[in-house]
JSON list of C-alpha atoms in Angstrom, two decimals:
[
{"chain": "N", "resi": 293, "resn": "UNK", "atom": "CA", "xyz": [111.32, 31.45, 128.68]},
{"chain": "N", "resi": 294, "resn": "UNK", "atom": "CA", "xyz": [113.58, 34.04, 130.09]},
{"chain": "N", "resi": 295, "resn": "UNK", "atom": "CA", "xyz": [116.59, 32.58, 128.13]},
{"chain": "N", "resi": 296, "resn": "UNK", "atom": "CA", "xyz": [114.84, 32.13, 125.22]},
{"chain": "N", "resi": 297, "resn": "UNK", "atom": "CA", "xyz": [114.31, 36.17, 124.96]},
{"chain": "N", "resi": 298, "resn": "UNK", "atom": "CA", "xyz": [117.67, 36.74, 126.20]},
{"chain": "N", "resi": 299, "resn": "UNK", "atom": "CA", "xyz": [119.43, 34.46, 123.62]},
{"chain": "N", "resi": 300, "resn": "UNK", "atom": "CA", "xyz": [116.37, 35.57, 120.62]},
{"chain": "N", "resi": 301, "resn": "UNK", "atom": "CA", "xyz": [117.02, 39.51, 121.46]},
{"chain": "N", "resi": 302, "resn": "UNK", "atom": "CA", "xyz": [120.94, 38.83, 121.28]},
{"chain": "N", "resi": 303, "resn": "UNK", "atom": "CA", "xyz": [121.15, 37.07, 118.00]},
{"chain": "N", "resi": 304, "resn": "UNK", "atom": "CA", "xyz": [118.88, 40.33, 116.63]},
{"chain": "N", "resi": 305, "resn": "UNK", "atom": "CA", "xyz": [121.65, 43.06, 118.39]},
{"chain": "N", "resi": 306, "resn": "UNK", "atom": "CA", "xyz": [124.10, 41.13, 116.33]},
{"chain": "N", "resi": 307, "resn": "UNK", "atom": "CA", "xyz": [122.08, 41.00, 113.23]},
{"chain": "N", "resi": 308, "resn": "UNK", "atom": "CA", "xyz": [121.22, 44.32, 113.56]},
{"chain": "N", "resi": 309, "resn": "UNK", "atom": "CA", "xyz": [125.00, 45.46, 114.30]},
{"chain": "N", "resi": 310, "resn": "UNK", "atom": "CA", "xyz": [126.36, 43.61, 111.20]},
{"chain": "N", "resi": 311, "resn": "UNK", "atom": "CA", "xyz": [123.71, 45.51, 109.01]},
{"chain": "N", "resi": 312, "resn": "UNK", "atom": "CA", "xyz": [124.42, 48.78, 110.36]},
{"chain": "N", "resi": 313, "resn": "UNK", "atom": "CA", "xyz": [128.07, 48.33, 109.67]},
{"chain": "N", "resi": 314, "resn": "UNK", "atom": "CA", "xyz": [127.82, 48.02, 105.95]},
{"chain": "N", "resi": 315, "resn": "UNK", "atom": "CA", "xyz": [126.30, 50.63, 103.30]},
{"chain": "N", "resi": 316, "resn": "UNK", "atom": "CA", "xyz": [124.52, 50.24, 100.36]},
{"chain": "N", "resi": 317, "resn": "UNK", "atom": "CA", "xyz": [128.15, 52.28, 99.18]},
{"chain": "N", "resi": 318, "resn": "UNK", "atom": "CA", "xyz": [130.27, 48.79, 100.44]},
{"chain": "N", "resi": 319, "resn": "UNK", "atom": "CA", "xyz": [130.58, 47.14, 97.00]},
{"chain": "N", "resi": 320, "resn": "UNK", "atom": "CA", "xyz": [131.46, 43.31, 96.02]},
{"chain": "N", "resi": 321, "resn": "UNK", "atom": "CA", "xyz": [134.79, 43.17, 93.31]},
{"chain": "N", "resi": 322, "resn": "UNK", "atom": "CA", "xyz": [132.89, 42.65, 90.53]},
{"chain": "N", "resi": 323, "resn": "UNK", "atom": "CA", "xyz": [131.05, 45.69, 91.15]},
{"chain": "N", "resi": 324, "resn": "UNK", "atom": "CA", "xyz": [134.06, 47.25, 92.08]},
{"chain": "N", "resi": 325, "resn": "UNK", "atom": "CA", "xyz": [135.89, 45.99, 88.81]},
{"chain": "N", "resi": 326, "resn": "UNK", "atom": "CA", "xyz": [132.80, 47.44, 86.50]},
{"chain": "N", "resi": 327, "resn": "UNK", "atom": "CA", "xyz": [133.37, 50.95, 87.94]},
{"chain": "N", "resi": 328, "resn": "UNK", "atom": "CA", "xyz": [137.15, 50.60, 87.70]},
{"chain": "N", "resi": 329, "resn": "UNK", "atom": "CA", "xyz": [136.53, 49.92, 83.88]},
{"chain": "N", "resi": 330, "resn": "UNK", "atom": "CA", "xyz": [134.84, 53.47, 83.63]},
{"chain": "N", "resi": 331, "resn": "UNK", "atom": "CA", "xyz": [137.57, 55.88, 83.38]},
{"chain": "N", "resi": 332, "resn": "UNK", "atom": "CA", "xyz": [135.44, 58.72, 85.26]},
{"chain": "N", "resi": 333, "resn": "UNK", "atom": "CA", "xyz": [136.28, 56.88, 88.55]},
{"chain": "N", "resi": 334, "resn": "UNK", "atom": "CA", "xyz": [139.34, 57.86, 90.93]},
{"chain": "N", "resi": 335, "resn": "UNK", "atom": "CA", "xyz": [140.87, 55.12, 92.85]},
{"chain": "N", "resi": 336, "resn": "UNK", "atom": "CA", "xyz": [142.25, 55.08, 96.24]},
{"chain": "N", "resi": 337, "resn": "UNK", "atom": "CA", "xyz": [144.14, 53.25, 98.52]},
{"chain": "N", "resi": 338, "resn": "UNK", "atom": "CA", "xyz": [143.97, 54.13, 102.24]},
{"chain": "N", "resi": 339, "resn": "UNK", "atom": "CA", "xyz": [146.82, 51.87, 103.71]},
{"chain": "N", "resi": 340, "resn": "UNK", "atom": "CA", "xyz": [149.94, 52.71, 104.76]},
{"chain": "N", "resi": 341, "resn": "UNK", "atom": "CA", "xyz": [152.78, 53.31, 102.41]},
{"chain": "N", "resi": 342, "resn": "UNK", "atom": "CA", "xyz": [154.74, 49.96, 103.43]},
{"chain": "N", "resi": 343, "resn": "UNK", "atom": "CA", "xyz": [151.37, 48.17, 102.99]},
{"chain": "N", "resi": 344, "resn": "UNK", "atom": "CA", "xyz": [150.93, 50.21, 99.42]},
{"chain": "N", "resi": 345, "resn": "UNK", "atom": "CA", "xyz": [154.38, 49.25, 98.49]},
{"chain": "N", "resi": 346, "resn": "UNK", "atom": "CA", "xyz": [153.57, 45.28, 98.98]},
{"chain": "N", "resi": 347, "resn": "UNK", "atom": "CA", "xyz": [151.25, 45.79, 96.10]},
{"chain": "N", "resi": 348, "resn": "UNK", "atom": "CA", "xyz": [147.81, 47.79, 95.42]},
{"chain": "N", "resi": 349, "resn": "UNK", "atom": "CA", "xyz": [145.23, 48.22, 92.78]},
{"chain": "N", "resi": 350, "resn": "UNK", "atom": "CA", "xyz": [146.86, 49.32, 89.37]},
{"chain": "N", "resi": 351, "resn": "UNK", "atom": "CA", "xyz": [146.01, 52.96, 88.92]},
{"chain": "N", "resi": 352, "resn": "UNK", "atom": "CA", "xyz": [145.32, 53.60, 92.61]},
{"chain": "N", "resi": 353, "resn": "UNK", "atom": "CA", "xyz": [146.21, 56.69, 94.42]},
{"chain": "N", "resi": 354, "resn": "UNK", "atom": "CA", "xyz": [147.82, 56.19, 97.86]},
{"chain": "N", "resi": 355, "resn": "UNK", "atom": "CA", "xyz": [146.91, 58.40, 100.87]},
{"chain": "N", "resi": 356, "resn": "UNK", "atom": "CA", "xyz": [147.10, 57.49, 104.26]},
{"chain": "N", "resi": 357, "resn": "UNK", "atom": "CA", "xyz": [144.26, 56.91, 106.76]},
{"chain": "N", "resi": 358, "resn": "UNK", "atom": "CA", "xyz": [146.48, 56.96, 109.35]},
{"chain": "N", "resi": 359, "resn": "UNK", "atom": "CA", "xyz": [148.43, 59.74, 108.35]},
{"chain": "N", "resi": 360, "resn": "UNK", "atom": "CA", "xyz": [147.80, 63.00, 109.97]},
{"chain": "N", "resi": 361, "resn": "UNK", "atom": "CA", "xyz": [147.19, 64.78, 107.10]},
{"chain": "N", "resi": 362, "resn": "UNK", "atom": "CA", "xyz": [144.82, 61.78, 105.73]},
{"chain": "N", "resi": 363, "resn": "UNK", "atom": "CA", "xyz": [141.93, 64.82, 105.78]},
{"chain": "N", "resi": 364, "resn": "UNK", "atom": "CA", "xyz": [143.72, 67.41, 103.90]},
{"chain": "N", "resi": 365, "resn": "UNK", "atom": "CA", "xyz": [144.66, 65.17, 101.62]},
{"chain": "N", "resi": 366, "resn": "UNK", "atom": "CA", "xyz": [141.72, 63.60, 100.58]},
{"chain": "N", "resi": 367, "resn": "UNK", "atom": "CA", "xyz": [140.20, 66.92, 100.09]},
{"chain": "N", "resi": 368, "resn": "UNK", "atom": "CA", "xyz": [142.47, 67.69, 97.13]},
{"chain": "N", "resi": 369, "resn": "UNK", "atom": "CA", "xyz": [141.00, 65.01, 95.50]},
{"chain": "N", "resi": 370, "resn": "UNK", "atom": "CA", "xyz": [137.93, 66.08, 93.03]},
{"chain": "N", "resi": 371, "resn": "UNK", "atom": "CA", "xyz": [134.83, 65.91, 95.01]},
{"chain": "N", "resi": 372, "resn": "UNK", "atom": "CA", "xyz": [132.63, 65.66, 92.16]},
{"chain": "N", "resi": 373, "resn": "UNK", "atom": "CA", "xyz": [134.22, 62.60, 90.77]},
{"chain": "N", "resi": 374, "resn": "UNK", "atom": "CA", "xyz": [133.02, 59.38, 92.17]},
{"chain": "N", "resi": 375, "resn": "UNK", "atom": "CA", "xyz": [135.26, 57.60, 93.96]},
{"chain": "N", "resi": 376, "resn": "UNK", "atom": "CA", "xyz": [136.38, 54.03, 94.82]},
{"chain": "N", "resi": 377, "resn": "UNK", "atom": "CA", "xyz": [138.38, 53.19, 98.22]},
{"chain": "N", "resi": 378, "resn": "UNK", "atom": "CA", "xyz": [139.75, 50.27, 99.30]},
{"chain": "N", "resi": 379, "resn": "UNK", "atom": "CA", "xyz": [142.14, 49.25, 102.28]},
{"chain": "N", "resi": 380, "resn": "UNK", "atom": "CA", "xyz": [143.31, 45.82, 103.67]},
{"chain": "N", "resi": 381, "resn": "UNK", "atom": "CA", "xyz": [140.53, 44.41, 105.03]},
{"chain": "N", "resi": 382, "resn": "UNK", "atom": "CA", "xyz": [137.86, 47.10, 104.48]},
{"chain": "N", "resi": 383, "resn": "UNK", "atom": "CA", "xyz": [137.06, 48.59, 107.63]},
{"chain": "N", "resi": 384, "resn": "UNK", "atom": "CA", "xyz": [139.40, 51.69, 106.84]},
{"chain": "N", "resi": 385, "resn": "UNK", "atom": "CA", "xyz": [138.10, 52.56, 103.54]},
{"chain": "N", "resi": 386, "resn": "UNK", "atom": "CA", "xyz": [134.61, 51.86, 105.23]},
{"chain": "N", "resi": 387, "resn": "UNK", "atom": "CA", "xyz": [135.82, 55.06, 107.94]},
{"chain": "N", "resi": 388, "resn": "UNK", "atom": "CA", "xyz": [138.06, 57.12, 105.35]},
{"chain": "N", "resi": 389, "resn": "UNK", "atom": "CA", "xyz": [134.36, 57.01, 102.97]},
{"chain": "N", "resi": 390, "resn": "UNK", "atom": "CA", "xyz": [132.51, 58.11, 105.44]},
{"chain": "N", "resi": 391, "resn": "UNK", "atom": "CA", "xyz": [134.64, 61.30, 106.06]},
{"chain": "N", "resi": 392, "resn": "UNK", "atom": "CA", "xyz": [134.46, 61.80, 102.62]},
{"chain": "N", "resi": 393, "resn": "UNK", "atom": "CA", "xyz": [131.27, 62.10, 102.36]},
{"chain": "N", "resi": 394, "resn": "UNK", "atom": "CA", "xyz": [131.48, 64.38, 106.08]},
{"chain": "N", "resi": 395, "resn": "UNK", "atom": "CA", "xyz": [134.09, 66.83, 103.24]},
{"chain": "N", "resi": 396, "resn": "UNK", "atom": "CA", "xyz": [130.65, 66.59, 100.32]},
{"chain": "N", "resi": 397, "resn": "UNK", "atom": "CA", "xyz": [132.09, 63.82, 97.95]},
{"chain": "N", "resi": 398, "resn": "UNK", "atom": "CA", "xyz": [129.19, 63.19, 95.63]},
{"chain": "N", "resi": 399, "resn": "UNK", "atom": "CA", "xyz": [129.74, 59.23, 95.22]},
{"chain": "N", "resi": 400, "resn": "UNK", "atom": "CA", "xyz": [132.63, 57.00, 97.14]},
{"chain": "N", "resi": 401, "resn": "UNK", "atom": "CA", "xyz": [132.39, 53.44, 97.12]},
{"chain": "N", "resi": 402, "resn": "UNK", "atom": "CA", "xyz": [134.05, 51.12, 99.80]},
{"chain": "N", "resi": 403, "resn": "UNK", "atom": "CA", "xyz": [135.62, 47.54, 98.35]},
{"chain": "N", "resi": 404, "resn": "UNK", "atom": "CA", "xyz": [133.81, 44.99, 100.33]},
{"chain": "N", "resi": 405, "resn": "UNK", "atom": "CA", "xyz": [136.87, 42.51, 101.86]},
{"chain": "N", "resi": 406, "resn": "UNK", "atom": "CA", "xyz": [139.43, 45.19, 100.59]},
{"chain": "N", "resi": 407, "resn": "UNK", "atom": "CA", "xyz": [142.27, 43.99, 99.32]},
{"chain": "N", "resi": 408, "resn": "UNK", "atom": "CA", "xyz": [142.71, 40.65, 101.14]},
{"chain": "N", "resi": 409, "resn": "UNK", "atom": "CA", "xyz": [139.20, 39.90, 99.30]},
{"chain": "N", "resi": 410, "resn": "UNK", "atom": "CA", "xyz": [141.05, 41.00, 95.94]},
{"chain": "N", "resi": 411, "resn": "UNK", "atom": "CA", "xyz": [143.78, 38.62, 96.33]},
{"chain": "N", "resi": 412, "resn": "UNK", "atom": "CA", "xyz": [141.80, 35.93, 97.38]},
{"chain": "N", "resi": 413, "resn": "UNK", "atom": "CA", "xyz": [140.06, 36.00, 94.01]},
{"chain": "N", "resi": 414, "resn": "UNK", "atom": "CA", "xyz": [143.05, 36.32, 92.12]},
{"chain": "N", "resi": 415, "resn": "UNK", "atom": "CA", "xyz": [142.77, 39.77, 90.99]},
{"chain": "N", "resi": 416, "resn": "UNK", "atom": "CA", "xyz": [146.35, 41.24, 90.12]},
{"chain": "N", "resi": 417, "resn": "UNK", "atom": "CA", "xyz": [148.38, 43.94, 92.21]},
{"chain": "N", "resi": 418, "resn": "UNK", "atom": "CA", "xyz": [150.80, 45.90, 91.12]},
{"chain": "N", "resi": 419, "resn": "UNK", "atom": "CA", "xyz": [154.19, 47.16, 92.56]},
{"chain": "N", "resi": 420, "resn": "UNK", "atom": "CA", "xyz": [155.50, 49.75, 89.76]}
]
């Protein structure tokens, strides 16, 4: 009986972990795409700028999560202007969102699967 509450209150920790990790802000692509369509959206990509360079998003907006000036960058960007944010696997964007909501950003949403999730699709990148 003993094992059977150890192995029962496990599996819940884990459910309840996996849960916690993602926001009702962590979009799917087609969500993502619809908002892209909407021109009032800015769109940014937190990877490095050798992983940027390998191809991102058309239209996106490159800045460093890792950078040390990832902070005082994103703060230039409008505020008041939802936002979309996407990385390589999303677990970045996930962080960079939250501290953009820490700096008052109205609306930021977070690319479920980031880009490896894009390609897998077969959604287009850009290297221009």
């Amino acid at each position: 009986m003993n094992k059977l509450f150890a192995a029962v209150s496990i599996v819940f920790m884990l459910i309840s972990s996996c849960a916690i990790s993602q926001t009702k802000n962590d979009i799917e692509i087609a969500e993502f795409k619809k908002k892209m369509a909407s021109e009032r959206y800015i769109l940014i990509d937190v990877r490095t700028a050798e992983e940027f360079a390998e191809g991102y998003i058309k239209g996106a907006l490159n800045i460093d999560y890792f950078g040390a000036t990832f902070s005082d960058e994103i703060s230039k960007v409008s505020s008041e202007k939802p936002v979309l944010v996407y990385c390589r696997s999303g677990n970045r964007s996930g962080k960079a969102m939250q501290i953009m909501y820490d700096l008052e950003f109205k609306k930021v949403y977070n690319l479920r699967g980031g880009i490896k999730g894009w390609k897998a699709e077969n959604n287009k990148l850009t290297t221009e």
